[in-house]
Coordinates of C-alpha atoms in Angstrom, one line a residue:
M139 CA 19.1 15.3 1.6
R140 CA 17.1 14.9 -1.8
P141 CA 14.8 17.9 -2.6
I142 CA 11.7 16.0 -4.4
L143 CA 8.5 17.1 -5.8
I144 CA 5.8 14.7 -5.8
D145 CA 3.2 14.4 -8.8
C146 CA 0.4 12.2 -8.3
D147 CA -3.3 11.2 -8.4
P148 CA -4.4 9.5 -5.2
G149 CA -5.1 6.6 -5.5
H150 CA -4.5 4.1 -2.6
D151 CA -1.0 3.3 -3.8
D152 CA -0.3 7.1 -4.3
A153 CA -1.1 7.5 -0.5
M154 CA 1.2 4.8 0.2
A155 CA 3.9 6.5 -1.7
I156 CA 3.4 9.7 -0.1
M157 CA 3.5 8.5 3.4
L158 CA 6.8 6.6 2.4
A159 CA 8.4 9.8 1.4
L160 CA 7.2 11.8 4.3
A161 CA 8.3 9.2 6.8
N162 CA 11.9 9.6 5.5
T163 CA 12.6 13.4 6.1
E164 CA 16.3 12.5 6.6
H165 CA 16.5 11.4 2.9
F166 CA 13.9 13.6 1.4
D167 CA 13.0 17.4 1.5
V168 CA 9.4 17.2 0.2
L169 CA 9.1 20.8 -1.6
G170 CA 5.4 20.1 -2.4
I171 CA 2.9 18.0 -4.2
T172 CA 1.0 18.5 -7.5
C173 CA -2.1 16.6 -8.5
V174 CA -3.2 15.4 -12.0
G175 CA -6.4 13.8 -13.2
G176 CA -6.0 10.0 -13.4
N177 CA -7.1 7.4 -11.1
Q178 CA -10.0 9.8 -10.7
T179 CA -11.1 13.2 -11.6
L180 CA -8.7 16.1 -10.5
N181 CA -11.0 17.3 -7.8
K182 CA -11.2 13.9 -6.3
V183 CA -7.5 13.2 -6.4
S184 CA -6.7 16.6 -5.0
E185 CA -8.9 16.1 -2.1
N186 CA -7.5 12.7 -1.5
T187 CA -4.0 14.2 -1.3
L188 CA -5.3 16.6 1.4
K189 CA -6.9 13.8 3.3
V190 CA -3.4 12.0 3.4
L191 CA -1.8 15.0 4.7
T192 CA -4.7 15.7 7.3
V193 CA -4.0 12.1 8.7
L194 CA -0.5 12.7 8.9
N195 CA -0.9 16.2 10.2
K196 CA 1.8 17.4 7.7
E197 CA 1.8 20.8 6.2
I198 CA 3.0 20.4 2.6
P199 CA 2.1 22.8 -0.2
V200 CA -0.4 21.2 -2.7
A201 CA -1.4 22.6 -6.2
K202 CA -3.8 21.4 -8.7
G203 CA -2.5 20.7 -12.0
A204 CA -3.9 19.1 -15.4
A205 CA -7.6 17.8 -15.2
G206 CA -7.0 15.5 -17.9
P207 CA -4.6 14.2 -20.6
L208 CA -3.1 16.4 -23.4
I209 CA -5.3 14.9 -26.1
R210 CA -7.3 11.9 -24.9
E211 CA -10.5 12.1 -22.6
I212 CA -9.7 11.0 -19.1
A213 CA -10.6 7.6 -18.1
P214 CA -10.5 6.9 -14.4
A215 CA -10.3 3.7 -12.6
P216 CA -13.1 3.3 -10.2
E217 CA -12.9 -0.4 -10.4
A218 CA -9.6 -0.4 -8.6
H219 CA -9.9 2.8 -6.5
G220 CA -13.5 3.3 -5.8
D221 CA -16.0 6.4 -6.7
T222 CA -13.7 8.9 -4.5
G223 CA -10.4 7.4 -6.1
M224 CA -9.4 6.6 -2.6
D225 CA -12.5 4.5 -1.1
G226 CA -12.1 3.0 2.4
P227 CA -10.8 5.5 4.9
I228 CA -13.2 8.1 6.4
I229 CA -11.7 11.3 7.1
E230 CA -14.3 13.5 8.9
K231 CA -12.7 16.9 8.2
I232 CA -9.8 18.0 5.8
T233 CA -7.7 20.5 7.8
M234 CA -5.3 21.3 4.8
D235 CA -6.0 23.3 1.8
F236 CA -4.5 24.0 -1.7
V237 CA -2.2 26.8 -2.9
K238 CA -3.8 29.2 -5.5
Q239 CA -1.0 28.6 -8.1
N240 CA -1.5 26.2 -11.0
G241 CA 0.3 23.1 -10.6
V242 CA 2.4 23.3 -13.6
E243 CA 3.8 26.8 -12.5
F244 CA 4.1 25.6 -9.0
L245 CA 6.4 22.9 -10.2
R246 CA 8.4 25.5 -12.3
D247 CA 8.8 27.7 -9.4
K248 CA 9.8 25.3 -6.8
I249 CA 12.4 23.7 -9.4
L250 CA 13.8 27.1 -10.1
M251 CA 13.9 28.5 -6.7
E252 CA 16.3 25.6 -5.4
E253 CA 20.0 26.1 -5.5
G254 CA 20.7 22.4 -6.6
K255 CA 19.0 19.9 -8.7
V256 CA 15.4 18.6 -7.8
T257 CA 14.1 15.2 -8.3
I258 CA 10.7 14.7 -9.6
V259 CA 8.6 11.5 -8.4
A260 CA 5.8 11.2 -10.9
L261 CA 3.0 8.7 -9.7
G262 CA 0.2 9.4 -12.2
P263 CA -0.1 10.4 -15.9
L264 CA 2.7 12.4 -16.8
T265 CA 0.6 15.3 -18.1
N266 CA 1.7 17.9 -15.6
I267 CA 5.4 17.0 -16.2
A268 CA 4.9 17.2 -20.0
L269 CA 3.3 20.4 -19.9
L270 CA 6.2 21.6 -17.6
L271 CA 8.9 20.6 -19.9
K272 CA 7.2 22.0 -23.1
M273 CA 6.2 25.4 -21.5
Y274 CA 9.2 26.0 -19.5
P275 CA 12.3 24.2 -20.9
E276 CA 14.7 26.2 -18.7
V277 CA 13.7 23.8 -15.9
K278 CA 15.3 20.8 -17.5
E279 CA 18.8 21.4 -16.6
R280 CA 17.7 21.9 -12.8
I281 CA 15.9 18.4 -12.7
D282 CA 18.3 15.7 -11.3
C283 CA 15.9 12.9 -12.6
I284 CA 12.2 11.7 -13.0
A285 CA 11.5 8.6 -10.9
M286 CA 8.0 7.5 -12.0
M287 CA 5.7 4.7 -11.7
G288 CA 4.6 3.7 -15.3
G289 CA 4.9 1.6 -18.3
S290 CA 6.1 -2.0 -18.8
A291 CA 9.1 -3.9 -20.1
T292 CA 6.7 -6.8 -20.9
S293 CA 3.0 -6.5 -20.9
G294 CA 0.5 -3.9 -19.8
N295 CA -2.5 -3.7 -17.3
S296 CA -5.1 -1.4 -18.8
T297 CA -4.6 -2.9 -22.1
A298 CA -2.5 -6.2 -23.1
A299 CA 0.3 -3.8 -24.2
A300 CA -0.2 -0.5 -22.0
E301 CA 0.2 0.2 -18.4
F302 CA -2.6 2.6 -16.8
N303 CA -0.6 5.8 -16.4
F304 CA 1.0 5.7 -20.0
W305 CA -2.1 4.5 -21.5
V306 CA -4.2 7.5 -19.9
D307 CA -1.7 10.0 -21.5
P308 CA 0.6 8.4 -24.0
H309 CA 1.5 11.8 -25.6
A310 CA 2.6 13.3 -22.3
A311 CA 4.7 10.1 -21.6
H312 CA 6.3 10.5 -25.1
I313 CA 7.2 14.1 -24.3
V314 CA 8.9 12.9 -21.1
F315 CA 11.0 10.1 -22.5
H316 CA 12.2 12.3 -25.4
S317 CA 13.2 15.0 -22.9
G318 CA 16.9 14.1 -22.2
I319 CA 16.5 14.1 -18.5
P320 CA 17.5 10.9 -16.7
L321 CA 14.8 8.7 -16.1
I322 CA 13.8 6.1 -13.6
Q323 CA 10.8 3.7 -14.6
A324 CA 8.9 1.5 -12.1
G325 CA 6.6 -0.5 -14.3
T326 CA 4.3 -3.3 -13.9
E327 CA 7.1 -5.9 -13.4
V328 CA 8.5 -4.4 -10.3
S329 CA 5.1 -3.3 -9.1
L330 CA 3.9 -6.8 -9.1
A331 CA 6.8 -8.1 -7.2
A332 CA 6.4 -5.1 -4.7
S333 CA 3.1 -6.5 -3.4
I334 CA 1.7 -6.8 0.1
L335 CA -0.1 -10.1 0.9
H336 CA -3.5 -9.9 2.0
T337 CA -2.8 -11.5 5.2
E338 CA -0.1 -8.9 6.1
I339 CA -2.7 -6.0 6.0
E340 CA -3.5 -7.4 9.5
D341 CA -0.3 -6.2 10.8
F342 CA -1.4 -2.6 10.6
K343 CA -4.7 -2.8 12.4
G344 CA -5.0 -1.3 15.9
K345 CA -1.4 0.1 15.9
G346 CA -1.9 4.1 15.8
R347 CA -3.8 6.6 13.7
V348 CA -1.7 6.3 10.5
S349 CA -1.6 2.5 10.7
D350 CA -5.4 2.2 10.9
F351 CA -5.6 4.5 7.8
V352 CA -3.2 2.2 6.1
S353 CA -5.4 -0.8 7.0
D354 CA -8.5 0.8 5.9
L355 CA -6.7 1.9 2.7
L356 CA -5.3 -1.5 2.0
E357 CA -8.5 -3.5 2.9
F358 CA -10.6 -1.5 0.2
Y359 CA -7.5 -1.9 -2.3
S360 CA -7.3 -5.5 -1.9
Q361 CA -10.6 -6.2 -2.9
F362 CA -9.8 -5.9 -6.6
S363 CA -7.1 -8.7 -6.4
K364 CA -9.3 -10.7 -4.3
K365 CA -12.0 -10.7 -7.0
L366 CA -9.4 -12.1 -9.2
G367 CA -8.3 -14.9 -6.9
I368 CA -4.8 -13.3 -6.2
D369 CA -3.2 -13.4 -2.7
R370 CA -1.7 -10.0 -2.7
S371 CA -2.1 -6.3 -4.0
P372 CA 0.9 -4.4 -5.8
I373 CA 1.8 -1.2 -4.2
F374 CA 2.7 0.3 -7.7
D375 CA 3.4 3.9 -6.6
A376 CA 5.6 3.2 -3.6
C377 CA 8.2 1.7 -5.8
P378 CA 9.9 4.8 -7.3
V379 CA 10.0 6.3 -3.8
M380 CA 11.4 3.1 -2.3
Y381 CA 14.2 2.9 -5.1
L382 CA 15.3 6.4 -4.2
L383 CA 15.6 5.3 -0.7
H384 CA 16.9 1.7 -1.1
P385 CA 18.4 1.0 -4.7
E386 CA 20.1 -2.0 -3.4
I387 CA 17.0 -4.1 -3.0
F388 CA 15.8 -3.7 -6.6
V389 CA 17.0 -5.4 -9.8
A390 CA 17.6 -2.5 -12.6
K391 CA 18.9 -2.2 -15.9
D392 CA 19.4 0.7 -18.4
Y393 CA 17.5 0.5 -21.6
Y394 CA 16.4 2.7 -24.5
V395 CA 12.5 3.2 -23.9
D396 CA 10.1 4.8 -26.4
I397 CA 6.2 5.3 -26.2
E398 CA 3.9 4.1 -28.9
L399 CA 1.3 6.7 -29.9
Q400 CA -0.4 5.4 -32.9
G401 CA -1.2 1.6 -32.5
E402 CA -4.7 0.6 -32.5
L403 CA -3.9 -2.1 -30.0
T404 CA -0.9 -0.7 -28.5
A405 CA -1.3 3.2 -27.8
G406 CA 0.5 3.8 -24.5
M407 CA 3.0 1.0 -24.6
S408 CA 6.4 1.6 -23.5
V409 CA 8.7 -0.1 -26.1
T410 CA 11.8 -1.5 -24.1
D411 CA 14.6 -2.2 -26.6
K412 CA 16.4 -5.2 -25.2
R413 CA 18.2 -6.1 -28.3
V414 CA 21.9 -6.7 -27.5
W415 CA 23.0 -6.8 -31.1
F416 CA 21.5 -3.1 -31.9
D417 CA 22.8 -0.1 -29.9
M418 CA 22.2 2.6 -32.2
K419 CA 20.4 4.3 -29.5
K420 CA 21.9 5.0 -26.0
P421 CA 19.9 3.9 -22.8
N422 CA 17.5 6.8 -21.7
T423 CA 15.8 5.0 -18.7
T424 CA 16.8 2.9 -15.8
V425 CA 14.1 0.4 -15.7
L426 CA 13.4 -1.4 -12.5
L427 CA 12.7 -5.1 -13.1
D428 CA 12.4 -6.8 -9.7
V429 CA 12.5 -6.3 -6.0
D430 CA 13.3 -8.0 -2.7
R431 CA 9.5 -8.2 -1.6
G432 CA 10.2 -9.1 2.0
K433 CA 12.4 -6.0 2.3
F434 CA 10.2 -3.8 0.6
V435 CA 7.3 -4.9 2.8
S436 CA 9.5 -4.3 6.0
Y437 CA 10.8 -0.9 4.8
L438 CA 7.1 0.1 4.3
K439 CA 6.1 -1.1 7.6
E440 CA 9.0 0.8 9.5
A441 CA 7.9 4.1 7.6
I442 CA 4.3 3.7 9.0
V443 CA 5.5 3.0 12.4
K444 CA 7.5 6.2 12.2
L445 CA 4.6 8.2 11.0
D446 CA 2.4 6.7 14.0
Q447 CA 5.1 8.1 16.5
E448 CA 5.0 11.5 14.7
V449 CA 1.2 12.3 15.0

């Protein structure tokens, strides 16, 4: 079983990733969840995390981390996730609460308490992870890998060059990519491939408590794509979790990746060195490039069915 810590900013797709992880307890020991300001403000995304755990009736420790980027101002994405950061589902009463410890210290303690190495699953801006590595460098040798959603090998989404999570806090991403820790990067390419068709959302309705929650999540989340005339919605944050479960359904390649900090038009861009004739720097990242969409959605549906049976 792989011990994991989830760092996130829910977010509809973060919620899907959390559910995927908690449905697969034979593969994952979820040690805890930390929250970071990103898709919405820290308080909102933290509350959304508790909403997900309330629906699942899972008692997982949750800690609040950094409210915003290391240097820049926070730039939430209400156009995709709404004013709450997870618009759609209505949760009448939250039954879970936060631990009192700061998220960065929480990550440190959980990592150092484990006998073996821990995997970090990073689904939002990398602020908490960068602070962890700078403040407590002793944890580096205890981290097996960091599997993240962020960046792009071709193009961005928040800007023409930069994906949202790295654009929000490029300096944090730069620290992580220069940490020497093995990295798994699920960027925009694989996330767009890992999309759920709007017609497939119907499959969740009326099947159970968790399924109804997912249906409400995806009905709101799909509105952004529908406005653009697109027939599907990418489930970005589920990709790194799914890769840890089923690497065989992904196309991946090792590259050297760095983060642009200074460019007026390119700040936050993850620069993937694909040059076959220039190999002075060893690859530092396993970059996910594509996925079998049918199997991705099938495994996601299986996870939700399993959670319905548990609540």
